Short mmCIF file of C-alpha atoms in Angstrom, two decimals:
data_model
loop_
_atom_site.label_atom_id
_atom_site.label_comp_id
_atom_site.label_asym_id
_atom_site.label_seq_id
_atom_site.Cartn_x
_atom_site.Cartn_y
_atom_site.Cartn_z
CA THR S 1 -11.03 -0.25 67.34
CA CYS S 2 -12.97 2.67 66.40
CA SER S 3 -15.99 1.19 63.95
CA LEU S 4 -18.91 3.38 63.39
CA LEU S 5 -21.47 0.60 63.52
CA ARG S 6 -22.53 1.22 67.07
CA SER S 7 -25.75 2.57 68.50
CA PRO S 8 -25.48 6.27 69.84
CA LYS S 9 -26.63 5.33 73.28
CA GLY S 10 -26.27 2.11 75.56
CA PHE S 11 -22.71 3.05 76.58
CA PRO S 12 -20.78 0.52 78.27
CA LYS S 13 -20.64 0.76 81.85
CA LEU S 14 -17.84 2.87 83.39
CA LYS S 15 -15.03 0.75 85.37
CA ASN S 16 -12.77 3.80 86.75
CA ASP S 17 -14.47 6.69 87.70
CA THR S 18 -11.88 8.33 89.92
CA PHE S 19 -11.28 11.30 87.76
CA LEU S 20 -15.20 12.32 88.10
CA ARG S 21 -15.31 11.61 91.80
CA ALA S 22 -12.41 14.10 92.29
CA ALA S 23 -14.15 16.33 90.25
CA ARG S 24 -17.13 16.19 92.19
CA GLY S 25 -15.45 16.39 95.44
CA GLU S 26 -15.77 12.79 96.35
CA GLU S 27 -12.98 10.75 97.91
CA THR S 28 -10.60 8.83 95.95
CA GLU S 29 -8.41 5.93 96.47
CA HIS S 30 -5.69 7.55 94.47
CA THR S 31 -5.26 11.05 92.75
CA PRO S 32 -6.36 10.86 88.97
CA VAL S 33 -4.61 12.00 86.22
CA TRP S 34 -4.67 13.13 82.57
CA CYS S 35 -2.57 15.12 80.39
CA MET S 36 -3.65 18.10 78.39
CA ARG S 37 -2.43 17.34 74.82
CA GLN S 38 -2.10 13.98 75.69
CA ALA S 39 -3.26 12.60 72.23
CA GLY S 40 -0.48 14.31 70.32
CA ARG S 41 2.85 14.56 68.53
CA TYR S 42 4.90 13.23 71.37
CA LEU S 43 3.70 10.01 70.37
CA PRO S 44 5.33 8.32 67.18
CA GLU S 45 1.79 6.25 66.41
CA PHE S 46 0.02 9.65 66.59
CA ARG S 47 2.55 11.13 63.90
CA GLU S 48 2.05 7.97 61.68
CA THR S 49 -1.67 8.26 62.16
CA ARG S 50 -1.51 11.91 60.93
CA ALA S 51 0.99 11.62 58.32
CA SER S 52 -0.72 11.84 55.26
CA GLN S 53 -3.60 14.09 56.58
CA ASP S 54 -4.52 17.52 56.60
CA PHE S 55 -4.69 18.59 60.39
CA PHE S 56 -8.37 19.98 60.14
CA ALA S 57 -9.31 17.21 57.66
CA THR S 58 -8.25 14.81 60.78
CA CYS S 59 -10.44 16.82 63.17
CA ARG S 60 -13.38 15.97 60.74
CA SER S 61 -12.88 12.34 60.58
CA PRO S 62 -14.61 10.54 63.77
CA LYS S 63 -12.64 7.51 63.06
CA LEU S 64 -9.49 9.40 63.47
CA CYS S 65 -10.36 11.32 66.15
CA CYS S 66 -11.22 8.14 67.91
CA GLU S 67 -7.88 6.28 67.27
CA LEU S 68 -6.09 9.48 68.32
CA THR S 69 -7.95 9.65 71.38
CA LEU S 70 -7.28 6.14 72.37
CA GLN S 71 -3.59 6.15 71.75
CA PRO S 72 -2.29 7.28 74.91
CA LEU S 73 -4.63 5.07 76.88
CA ARG S 74 -3.03 2.28 75.50
CA ARG S 75 0.38 3.23 76.47
CA PHE S 76 -0.57 4.78 80.09
CA PRO S 77 -2.93 4.23 82.72
CA LEU S 78 -4.19 7.80 82.72
CA ASP S 79 -7.61 8.43 84.42
CA ALA S 80 -9.41 10.07 81.71
CA ALA S 81 -9.32 10.42 77.89
CA ILE S 82 -9.89 13.95 75.94
CA ILE S 83 -11.47 13.87 72.77
CA PHE S 84 -8.95 14.75 70.06
CA SER S 85 -10.11 17.89 68.03
CA ASP S 86 -9.36 21.80 68.16
CA ILE S 87 -10.57 24.81 69.82
CA LEU S 88 -10.59 26.46 66.38
CA VAL S 89 -13.39 24.45 65.07
CA VAL S 90 -15.85 26.95 66.56
CA PRO S 91 -14.74 29.92 64.40
CA GLN S 92 -14.92 27.56 61.43
CA ALA S 93 -18.49 27.00 62.37
CA LEU S 94 -19.03 30.64 62.31
CA GLY S 95 -17.79 30.56 58.59
CA MET S 96 -14.07 31.57 59.01
CA GLU S 97 -11.35 29.55 57.12
CA VAL S 98 -8.59 28.24 59.24
CA VAL S 99 -5.71 26.45 57.79
CA MET S 100 -2.82 24.64 59.81
CA VAL S 101 0.59 26.05 58.32
CA PRO S 102 3.28 23.76 58.74
CA GLY S 103 5.77 25.58 61.00
CA LYS S 104 3.54 28.24 61.95
CA GLY S 105 0.38 26.56 63.24
CA PRO S 106 -3.23 27.81 62.67
CA THR S 107 -3.60 30.69 60.25
CA PHE S 108 -6.86 32.16 59.43
CA THR S 109 -6.93 33.22 55.75
CA GLU S 110 -9.19 36.16 56.67
CA PRO S 111 -8.95 37.38 60.14
CA LEU S 112 -11.47 40.20 61.37
CA LYS S 113 -9.89 43.66 60.71
CA GLU S 114 -12.73 46.03 60.88
CA VAL S 115 -16.20 46.07 63.06
CA GLU S 116 -17.95 45.65 59.59
CA ASP S 117 -16.39 42.11 59.39
CA LEU S 118 -18.77 40.88 61.94
CA LEU S 119 -21.44 40.87 59.52
CA LYS S 120 -19.67 37.96 57.63
CA LEU S 121 -19.82 35.58 60.46
CA ARG S 122 -22.71 33.09 60.65
CA GLN S 123 -25.29 34.86 63.33
CA LYS S 124 -27.35 31.64 63.66
CA VAL S 125 -24.87 28.44 63.85
CA ASP S 126 -26.53 25.16 63.76
CA VAL S 127 -23.99 23.14 65.95
CA THR S 128 -25.18 19.76 64.67
CA ALA S 129 -24.88 20.62 60.81
CA GLU S 130 -21.56 22.39 61.58
CA LEU S 131 -19.75 20.38 64.21
CA GLY S 132 -21.65 17.24 64.02
CA TYR S 133 -18.29 15.44 63.36
CA VAL S 134 -17.29 16.10 66.69
CA PHE S 135 -20.27 14.83 68.19
CA GLN S 136 -19.79 11.60 65.91
CA ALA S 137 -16.31 11.24 67.20
CA ILE S 138 -17.53 11.71 70.89
CA THR S 139 -20.11 8.88 70.41
CA LEU S 140 -17.91 6.65 68.63
CA THR S 141 -14.94 7.13 70.98
CA ARG S 142 -17.31 6.87 74.03
CA HIS S 143 -17.96 3.23 72.70
CA SER S 144 -14.66 2.49 71.81
CA LEU S 145 -13.27 3.30 75.46
CA GLU S 146 -15.53 0.38 76.61
CA GLY S 147 -15.94 2.19 79.94
CA LYS S 148 -12.24 2.09 80.88
CA VAL S 149 -12.09 5.98 81.68
CA PRO S 150 -14.48 8.91 81.44
CA LEU S 151 -14.20 10.79 78.10
CA ILE S 152 -13.85 14.61 78.43
CA GLY S 153 -15.25 17.22 75.67
CA PHE S 154 -14.01 20.91 75.51
CA SER S 155 -14.14 24.10 73.92
CA GLY S 156 -12.18 27.13 73.67
CA ALA S 157 -13.57 30.15 75.71
CA PRO S 158 -15.03 33.32 74.09
CA TRP S 159 -11.99 35.79 74.38
CA THR S 160 -9.28 33.21 73.46
CA LEU S 161 -11.24 32.25 70.21
CA MET S 162 -11.87 36.07 69.86
CA SER S 163 -8.28 36.86 69.88
CA TYR S 164 -7.56 34.13 67.25
CA MET S 165 -10.22 35.46 64.99
CA ILE S 166 -8.70 39.05 65.07
CA GLU S 167 -4.83 38.03 65.31
CA GLY S 168 -5.38 35.16 62.40
CA GLY S 169 -3.30 33.17 64.30
CA GLY S 170 -0.53 32.98 67.24
CA SER S 171 0.76 36.48 68.68
CA SER S 172 3.05 37.11 71.52
CA THR S 173 0.96 40.27 72.41
CA MET S 174 -2.48 40.10 71.12
CA ALA S 175 -2.52 43.71 70.44
CA LYS S 176 -4.80 43.65 67.38
CA ALA S 177 -7.50 41.92 69.61
CA LYS S 178 -6.88 43.75 72.77
CA SER S 179 -7.14 46.79 70.70
CA TRP S 180 -10.54 45.82 69.98
CA LEU S 181 -11.25 45.54 73.40
CA TYR S 182 -10.23 49.29 74.23
CA ARG S 183 -11.37 50.90 70.78
CA HIS S 184 -14.58 48.79 69.88
CA PRO S 185 -16.17 47.38 73.49
CA GLU S 186 -19.57 47.09 72.16
CA ALA S 187 -18.53 44.93 69.01
CA SER S 188 -16.58 43.15 71.20
CA HIS S 189 -18.97 42.26 73.40
CA ARG S 190 -21.20 41.49 70.19
CA LEU S 191 -18.65 38.93 68.99
CA LEU S 192 -18.07 37.37 72.51
CA ARG S 193 -21.74 36.96 72.94
CA LEU S 194 -22.16 35.14 69.32
CA LEU S 195 -19.34 33.12 70.56
CA ALA S 196 -20.72 32.10 74.07
CA ASP S 197 -24.03 31.25 72.27
CA VAL S 198 -22.16 28.76 70.17
CA ILE S 199 -19.87 27.34 72.70
CA ILE S 200 -23.03 26.73 74.76
CA ASP S 201 -24.86 24.85 72.16
CA TYR S 202 -21.61 22.95 71.30
CA LEU S 203 -20.96 22.05 74.79
CA LEU S 204 -24.63 20.66 75.16
CA GLY S 205 -24.18 18.45 72.16
CA GLN S 206 -20.95 17.20 73.13
CA VAL S 207 -22.93 16.05 76.47
CA ALA S 208 -25.46 14.69 74.38
CA ALA S 209 -22.99 12.54 72.19
CA GLY S 210 -21.31 11.07 75.65
CA ALA S 211 -18.98 13.54 76.69
CA GLN S 212 -18.96 12.66 80.66
CA ALA S 213 -16.93 16.00 81.53
CA LEU S 214 -16.27 19.33 79.90
CA GLN S 215 -13.49 21.68 79.75
CA LEU S 216 -13.46 25.36 78.85
CA PHE S 217 -10.02 26.57 77.77
CA GLU S 218 -9.10 30.18 78.06
CA SER S 219 -5.79 29.85 76.88
CA HIS S 220 -5.13 33.66 76.45
CA ALA S 221 -6.36 34.76 79.72
CA GLY S 222 -2.71 35.99 80.47
CA HIS S 223 -2.85 38.52 77.97
CA LEU S 224 -5.64 40.28 79.93
CA GLY S 225 -5.21 42.31 83.17
CA PRO S 226 -7.61 42.03 86.04
CA GLU S 227 -9.89 44.76 84.58
CA LEU S 228 -10.24 43.54 81.05
CA PHE S 229 -10.58 40.09 82.32
CA GLN S 230 -13.54 41.09 84.41
CA ASP S 231 -15.31 42.94 81.44
CA PHE S 232 -14.45 40.75 78.59
CA ALA S 233 -13.83 37.24 79.94
CA LEU S 234 -15.15 36.30 83.15
CA PRO S 235 -19.03 37.53 82.27
CA TYR S 236 -18.92 34.98 79.44
CA ILE S 237 -17.08 32.11 81.55
CA ARG S 238 -19.95 32.42 84.03
CA ASP S 239 -22.48 32.46 81.60
CA ILE S 240 -21.30 29.28 79.93
CA ALA S 241 -21.28 27.17 82.86
CA GLN S 242 -24.69 28.49 83.99
CA ALA S 243 -26.28 28.08 80.70
CA VAL S 244 -25.02 24.67 80.07
CA LYS S 245 -25.98 23.39 83.55
CA SER S 246 -29.64 24.80 83.07
CA LYS S 247 -29.97 23.02 79.66
CA LEU S 248 -28.75 20.16 80.72
CA LYS S 249 -31.36 19.77 83.47
CA GLU S 250 -34.11 20.96 80.88
CA GLU S 251 -33.26 18.41 78.51
CA ALA S 252 -32.79 15.56 80.72
CA LEU S 253 -29.01 15.29 80.05
CA PRO S 254 -26.40 14.10 82.55
CA LEU S 255 -25.19 17.05 84.77
CA VAL S 256 -21.54 16.59 83.97
CA PRO S 257 -18.65 18.21 85.94
CA MET S 258 -17.03 21.16 84.17
CA ILE S 259 -13.47 22.60 84.36
CA ILE S 260 -12.26 25.99 83.66
CA PHE S 261 -8.58 26.26 82.57
CA ALA S 262 -7.74 30.09 82.39
CA LYS S 263 -4.09 29.99 81.57
CA ASP S 264 -1.79 32.80 83.56
CA ALA S 265 -5.01 34.06 85.09
CA HIS S 266 -3.76 33.97 88.83
CA TYR S 267 -5.22 37.46 89.47
CA ALA S 268 -8.69 35.80 88.90
CA LEU S 269 -8.58 32.71 91.08
CA ARG S 270 -10.91 33.75 93.64
CA ASP S 271 -13.58 34.89 90.87
CA LEU S 272 -13.10 31.59 88.87
CA ALA S 273 -13.68 29.64 91.95
CA HIS S 274 -17.31 31.26 92.02
CA ALA S 275 -17.74 31.10 88.33
CA GLY S 276 -19.81 27.61 88.52
CA TYR S 277 -17.46 25.34 87.64
CA GLU S 278 -16.46 22.12 89.60
CA VAL S 279 -12.88 22.24 88.90
CA VAL S 280 -10.11 25.04 88.24
CA GLY S 281 -7.27 24.07 86.29
CA LEU S 282 -4.08 25.92 87.12
CA ASP S 283 -0.98 26.68 85.11
CA TRP S 284 2.63 26.49 86.68
CA THR S 285 3.15 29.62 87.50
CA ILE S 286 1.25 29.61 90.92
CA ARG S 287 2.19 27.58 94.18
CA PRO S 288 -0.25 24.98 94.89
CA GLN S 289 -0.67 26.36 98.53
CA GLU S 290 -1.75 29.90 97.09
CA ALA S 291 -4.34 28.45 94.81
CA ARG S 292 -6.12 26.47 97.48
CA ALA S 293 -5.90 29.40 99.84
CA GLN S 294 -7.65 31.69 97.24
CA ILE S 295 -9.98 28.86 95.48
CA GLY S 296 -11.08 27.31 99.02
CA LYS S 297 -12.32 23.80 99.64
CA GLN S 298 -15.39 23.71 97.71
CA VAL S 299 -13.63 23.31 94.28
CA THR S 300 -11.37 20.63 92.87
CA LEU S 301 -7.88 21.71 91.49
CA GLN S 302 -6.34 20.45 88.55
CA GLY S 303 -2.75 20.95 87.78
CA ASN S 304 -0.10 22.13 87.49
CA LEU S 305 3.32 20.56 87.03
CA ASP S 306 5.50 22.54 84.45
CA PRO S 307 5.35 20.61 81.25
CA CYS S 308 9.01 20.98 80.94
CA ALA S 309 9.49 19.09 83.96
CA LEU S 310 9.10 15.99 81.65
CA TYR S 311 12.57 16.67 80.29
CA ALA S 312 13.83 15.98 83.66
CA PRO S 313 15.22 12.41 84.65
CA LYS S 314 12.58 9.90 85.42
CA GLU S 315 13.56 9.96 89.42
CA LYS S 316 13.31 13.60 89.10
CA ILE S 317 9.75 13.37 87.63
CA GLY S 318 8.94 11.25 90.74
CA GLU S 319 10.32 13.83 93.25
CA LEU S 320 8.58 16.72 91.85
CA VAL S 321 5.21 14.79 91.52
CA LYS S 322 5.63 13.95 95.27
CA LYS S 323 6.05 17.40 95.94
CA MET S 324 3.16 18.34 94.25
CA LEU S 325 0.82 16.27 95.73
CA GLU S 326 2.04 17.02 98.92
CA SER S 327 1.10 20.63 98.25
CA PHE S 328 -2.14 20.15 96.96
CA GLY S 329 -3.32 17.31 98.87
CA THR S 330 -4.50 14.10 97.38
CA GLN S 331 -8.31 14.68 97.43
CA ARG S 332 -10.28 17.34 95.75
CA TYR S 333 -7.33 17.32 93.39
CA ILE S 334 -6.67 16.04 89.75
CA ALA S 335 -3.22 15.72 88.54
CA ASN S 336 -2.18 17.30 85.00
CA LEU S 337 0.71 19.44 83.79
CA GLY S 338 0.30 23.46 83.80
CA HIS S 339 -0.29 23.21 80.19
CA GLY S 340 -0.15 20.67 77.25
CA LEU S 341 2.59 18.21 76.31
CA TYR S 342 5.20 19.57 73.78
CA PRO S 343 5.84 17.40 70.67
CA ASP S 344 9.60 16.73 71.66
CA MET S 345 8.64 14.96 74.80
CA ASN S 346 9.70 11.44 75.51
CA PRO S 347 6.60 9.30 76.28
CA GLU S 348 8.48 7.06 78.78
CA HIS S 349 8.66 10.42 80.73
CA VAL S 350 4.82 10.81 80.42
CA GLY S 351 4.65 7.31 81.58
CA ALA S 352 6.62 7.92 84.62
CA PHE S 353 4.39 11.26 85.43
CA VAL S 354 1.49 9.05 85.21
CA GLU S 355 2.83 6.40 87.24
CA ALA S 356 4.23 8.77 89.91
CA VAL S 357 1.11 10.42 90.40
CA HIS S 358 -0.68 7.07 91.22
CA ALA S 359 1.81 5.40 93.59
CA HIS S 360 2.76 8.69 95.56
CA SER S 361 -1.23 9.58 96.07
CA ARG S 362 -2.02 5.78 97.24
CA HIS S 363 1.21 6.02 99.59
CA ILE S 364 0.01 9.34 101.31
CA ASN S 365 -3.52 8.21 101.43
CA LYS S 366 -2.39 5.00 103.27
CA HIS S 367 -0.23 6.85 105.78
#
């Protein structure tokens, strides 16, 4: 249970460190597995917990975030938990209003339209004041996990957040946000720098609060080509890893493994392999062998089963997992989906996925 009466430190001893070992490139008996959006609407208990609450009000309640983070772990033998939150809490911390519109998704009431609108953003963000509720949720959840598995913290990456802030929500083309990159490159860099600085502080705060790994989501990488990615995404992705690591050292905080997940960025895998992250997450549109060839052996890979494979019968899921493990190899590898779970997925099929990863990887390791 998630009660708020615990001390911030003195965390329980970790019982299953398979995920952290794989992230660091150490040998593991089985391939660890977790799922993006594992705390989510596909679980009836999630829908029940969230029923009466506004989405962002849920994000601001440490007790609810803790409960939602733990739900999938009560059902499945996952090797990691990821804190329940949203990438758009960062734009909120910059002073933007975001509401969750049923049937439409996250919507900014006043997206950035002109370069002058950047002046409306907070230029200095005190992350503890603005995002302290996430830190509280992490500390509470880390205690409530009782050392069962490690807890992952996360943030959206600068380009992905910028695209939401200009588009005002989801978009199939990102034309408004991309037009800034072409028309207002200097202003775009100012915004991306502001975001990167907040993200660095935010990720540090998450580790101080108890996060044992960090994932950076560049979910909209696929809207950029190699040149735009090179100019407007990669430098900030690199900078975040470097700054977080040097500041963790300075503040004598644990050096936690970091994961970069840049969806649809096959064109940048070589660069991402050298961007300072222990783990590179992959979407389902790239062959494991190709990814390994481009990324090399020094970095752990994470991914990349097509989420829609979970609509298949359970036996078929097992076959697909076996093939995936054979393609990636069972070491320096963390099994996951190539993107998040969808709300209409059958929890039993998620369980079949998790169990298949454990069973097949153990079998392959023995033989």
